């Protein structure tokens, strides 16, 4: 019996939520419908007040004297309508809900402004009005104000979200977050065009922006000393983080649901905090090269686990969360003959030799790239718990 | 990054003074409705009833209408009542009662918040968490979202639950054993010596070594919110007993760093210079093993039962260095950047 009631209650609750969702949908037709309904309700209410006794309460004799007694039926009706509909008491009664309505809008706007000082009071007010009645977008950007406005606008879209029209560079991407943490969506485009359009709906907010530059990681001047006491100076290792996505040519942009971990990781690429990711990749690369730099020197066999077909996304082992570092062993093994130390101010400086290794040996370089990308992908999965993000090595320069 | 936004609501404006005016306008409007209007329109009991009925209905309707368009406001009945309460208080209070917490930081100074306990609501972003404490010293973890503060509750600790990185020990380009450090002023020299002290340890043959580490950690909880909440409460308890409150970021960094140093000391105390610098017969060098061991120990879960003798040995070590046992969900990665060995050793 109790279960029956509970089921019924749940059903009613779900139905109510659905109705409420439809009633407060934020799109242009719904907004216009709400505006019409609102005006109609106000007229009905005004008429109702005009027909009650209260309409005549505040009418003074002086006010009545303004309207002479009716001589015929028509003038009588008009006099009655004016007296009832435009009497001070009717007007005051009609004005009350209107004043309350506008004051509440002001109150909530003020509250939003206090909560997000970066968003102005007028902006908050306009935001509410736009959501409620879907007034058309009046401003169109011109080239002069785009860059001055962008930063502020982004803050707004991060806190309150849509509705807004976004025009974005296809080389960039962004993550939107649906209301109440319902999920993260990566919006990107692979098309060769100048600009892509995206409509950010109400209840969706911008979680992070990722520019193409943000996805590039340049590791400069990595000096590696191998176990043989030889040093190799990697002038530049260029990495690119990319999303494992595919796009249908017919669609303008690609929207892909991503995990919370992926969203969190990507959100670090667009800001000052990207240094954390860069430093992590630098340290991991350094670690890997320190253990496996012998690939560049000795033509060793690549273990089957990292043997891949070029051009395809590396096959990465299943995600292990909170993996112990002990499980991460160097991919290649070596028999060290010299001092293996990372410190620069070594007592054995005389033992350091400049490597005789040559970058012309393309095969070795390819092997190194392959293994390094595998290693970095593995570490991304292991530490950041990413699943759709891959890393590829663009170039290694001495 | 090129993003162009078409929207009429995106005008930047500075409104600190204006918002005070708006508050005054709002109070003035309510005064008109509640005091002046009744003088003119309430002439009988029935009109008074009608007036108050219309007033209440229009307030409830308007609140319900607009609250539905603010994405982060809760949509339940209790949420509606709480928001109404918060909004009403926001008119009359001079001080701010709702705060936005981003990346573990209040939008005002924490100590300002602490001295003003009448908080109503907190809007917490996805990378933050807050611990509140009530009069009965009961703690509550508040994760992301728009959350209401119960009566008598205060914000005790805030966390940035994103990714973190810090260097522990001397910096990369520091000349640790240089006789002259002409470029450093007094405070820089002091910081320099402090960084050295952070990781300084002695090895078997009484030689001083100074490692420098790069430490990464994150709070992500694959097991779910409950585990994360438990861990945050544990961390909060730890710092509460040490009478530390506010933003815990730097304190956590320090604690993890000290933990790394302890492990390092424990691993190195029975090691000789020869072992560090000489070639080994193993697959990897001593320093590689050292780095792996630090990571194994620091990420080891004290509760894990194991039959592996190697792990058992490390667990013994773990006990001797008082692990961050209750923090076992922290995902930590330590990189050994440099190891400095006393210069005059031959």
XYZ file of C-alpha atoms in Angstrom, chain A residues 236-379:
144
model
C 62.272 21.240 -28.334
C 59.665 18.541 -27.870
C 56.342 19.642 -29.216
C 53.205 17.867 -27.987
C 49.596 18.262 -28.990
C 46.599 17.230 -26.935
C 43.688 16.178 -29.110
C 40.198 14.866 -28.600
C 39.288 11.420 -29.783
C 36.318 12.546 -31.848
C 34.846 12.029 -35.275
C 32.635 14.499 -37.094
C 29.815 14.022 -39.495
C 30.364 16.387 -42.436
C 26.718 17.431 -42.472
C 26.777 18.871 -38.962
C 28.177 22.313 -38.321
C 29.840 21.429 -35.036
C 30.413 18.349 -32.975
C 28.949 17.946 -29.534
C 30.352 15.063 -27.577
C 29.561 14.025 -24.036
C 32.737 13.735 -22.003
C 33.499 12.547 -18.510
C 33.928 14.839 -15.547
C 37.627 13.938 -15.423
C 38.137 14.889 -19.067
C 36.296 18.154 -18.560
C 38.365 18.930 -15.506
C 41.597 18.162 -17.341
C 40.646 20.252 -20.374
C 39.576 23.154 -18.194
C 43.185 23.438 -17.070
C 44.431 23.983 -20.608
C 42.862 27.367 -21.157
C 44.165 29.246 -18.174
C 47.205 30.029 -16.087
C 46.769 26.635 -14.468
C 47.864 24.994 -17.700
C 51.340 25.253 -16.211
C 50.387 22.306 -14.010
C 49.680 20.141 -17.055
C 52.786 21.422 -18.839
C 54.961 20.747 -15.826
C 53.497 17.274 -15.433
C 54.195 16.435 -19.073
C 57.670 17.902 -18.784
C 58.462 15.824 -15.699
C 57.015 12.675 -17.230
C 58.897 13.248 -20.472
C 62.083 13.878 -18.547
C 61.573 10.711 -16.551
C 60.848 8.654 -19.623
C 63.769 9.976 -21.610
C 66.089 9.470 -18.678
C 65.132 5.803 -18.538
C 64.744 5.175 -22.249
C 67.113 7.467 -24.006
C 69.062 4.367 -24.968
C 66.561 3.964 -27.817
C 68.286 6.862 -29.434
C 71.645 5.265 -28.987
C 71.092 1.534 -29.218
C 68.826 -0.019 -31.780
C 66.769 -1.999 -29.303
C 63.613 -3.923 -29.953
C 60.343 -2.253 -29.089
C 58.229 -4.401 -26.791
C 55.021 -5.712 -28.387
C 52.789 -3.645 -26.073
C 53.921 -0.456 -27.696
C 54.169 -1.782 -31.221
C 51.567 0.172 -33.149
C 50.525 1.046 -36.609
C 51.492 4.591 -37.461
C 48.779 7.125 -37.941
C 46.338 5.433 -35.599
C 45.456 6.427 -32.105
C 47.679 4.563 -29.684
C 46.089 1.570 -28.065
C 46.127 2.345 -24.399
C 45.616 -0.114 -21.616
C 42.462 -0.008 -19.502
C 42.193 2.861 -17.067
C 43.520 2.094 -13.617
C 42.557 4.598 -11.054
C 44.957 5.504 -8.299
C 47.557 3.300 -9.727
C 50.665 2.878 -7.685
C 53.662 4.400 -9.250
C 55.521 1.174 -8.707
C 53.566 -0.357 -11.571
C 55.056 2.109 -13.976
C 58.262 0.539 -15.097
C 60.484 1.762 -17.878
C 59.476 0.403 -21.238
C 63.002 -0.477 -22.146
C 65.654 -1.784 -19.859
C 69.306 -1.018 -19.918
C 72.428 -2.109 -18.161
C 73.965 1.026 -16.839
C 77.658 1.294 -17.080
C 78.190 4.741 -15.693
C 76.884 6.963 -12.981
C 73.194 7.490 -13.128
C 72.364 10.788 -11.563
C 70.005 13.573 -12.315
C 71.687 16.332 -10.407
C 73.465 18.893 -12.458
C 76.162 19.900 -10.027
C 77.709 16.508 -10.010
C 81.046 15.706 -8.569
C 81.582 13.660 -11.686
C 81.240 16.423 -14.214
C 84.277 15.084 -15.985
C 82.294 11.949 -16.719
C 79.714 13.837 -18.775
C 80.157 13.373 -22.455
C 78.346 14.947 -25.286
C 76.327 12.362 -27.092
C 77.462 11.236 -30.451
C 73.985 10.261 -31.367
C 72.617 11.464 -34.628
C 69.087 12.543 -35.379
C 69.466 11.317 -38.898
C 68.623 7.886 -37.683
C 64.947 8.288 -38.417
C 63.934 4.848 -37.252
C 65.213 5.390 -33.765
C 63.548 8.737 -33.624
C 60.247 7.204 -34.677
C 60.577 4.539 -32.027
C 61.256 7.142 -29.411
C 58.265 9.217 -30.494
C 56.022 6.176 -30.441
C 57.115 5.023 -27.047
C 57.094 8.473 -25.535
C 53.559 9.145 -26.760
C 52.457 5.779 -25.372
C 54.059 6.541 -22.066
C 52.515 10.015 -21.814
C 49.074 8.724 -22.753
C 49.370 6.064 -20.102
C 50.336 8.626 -17.500
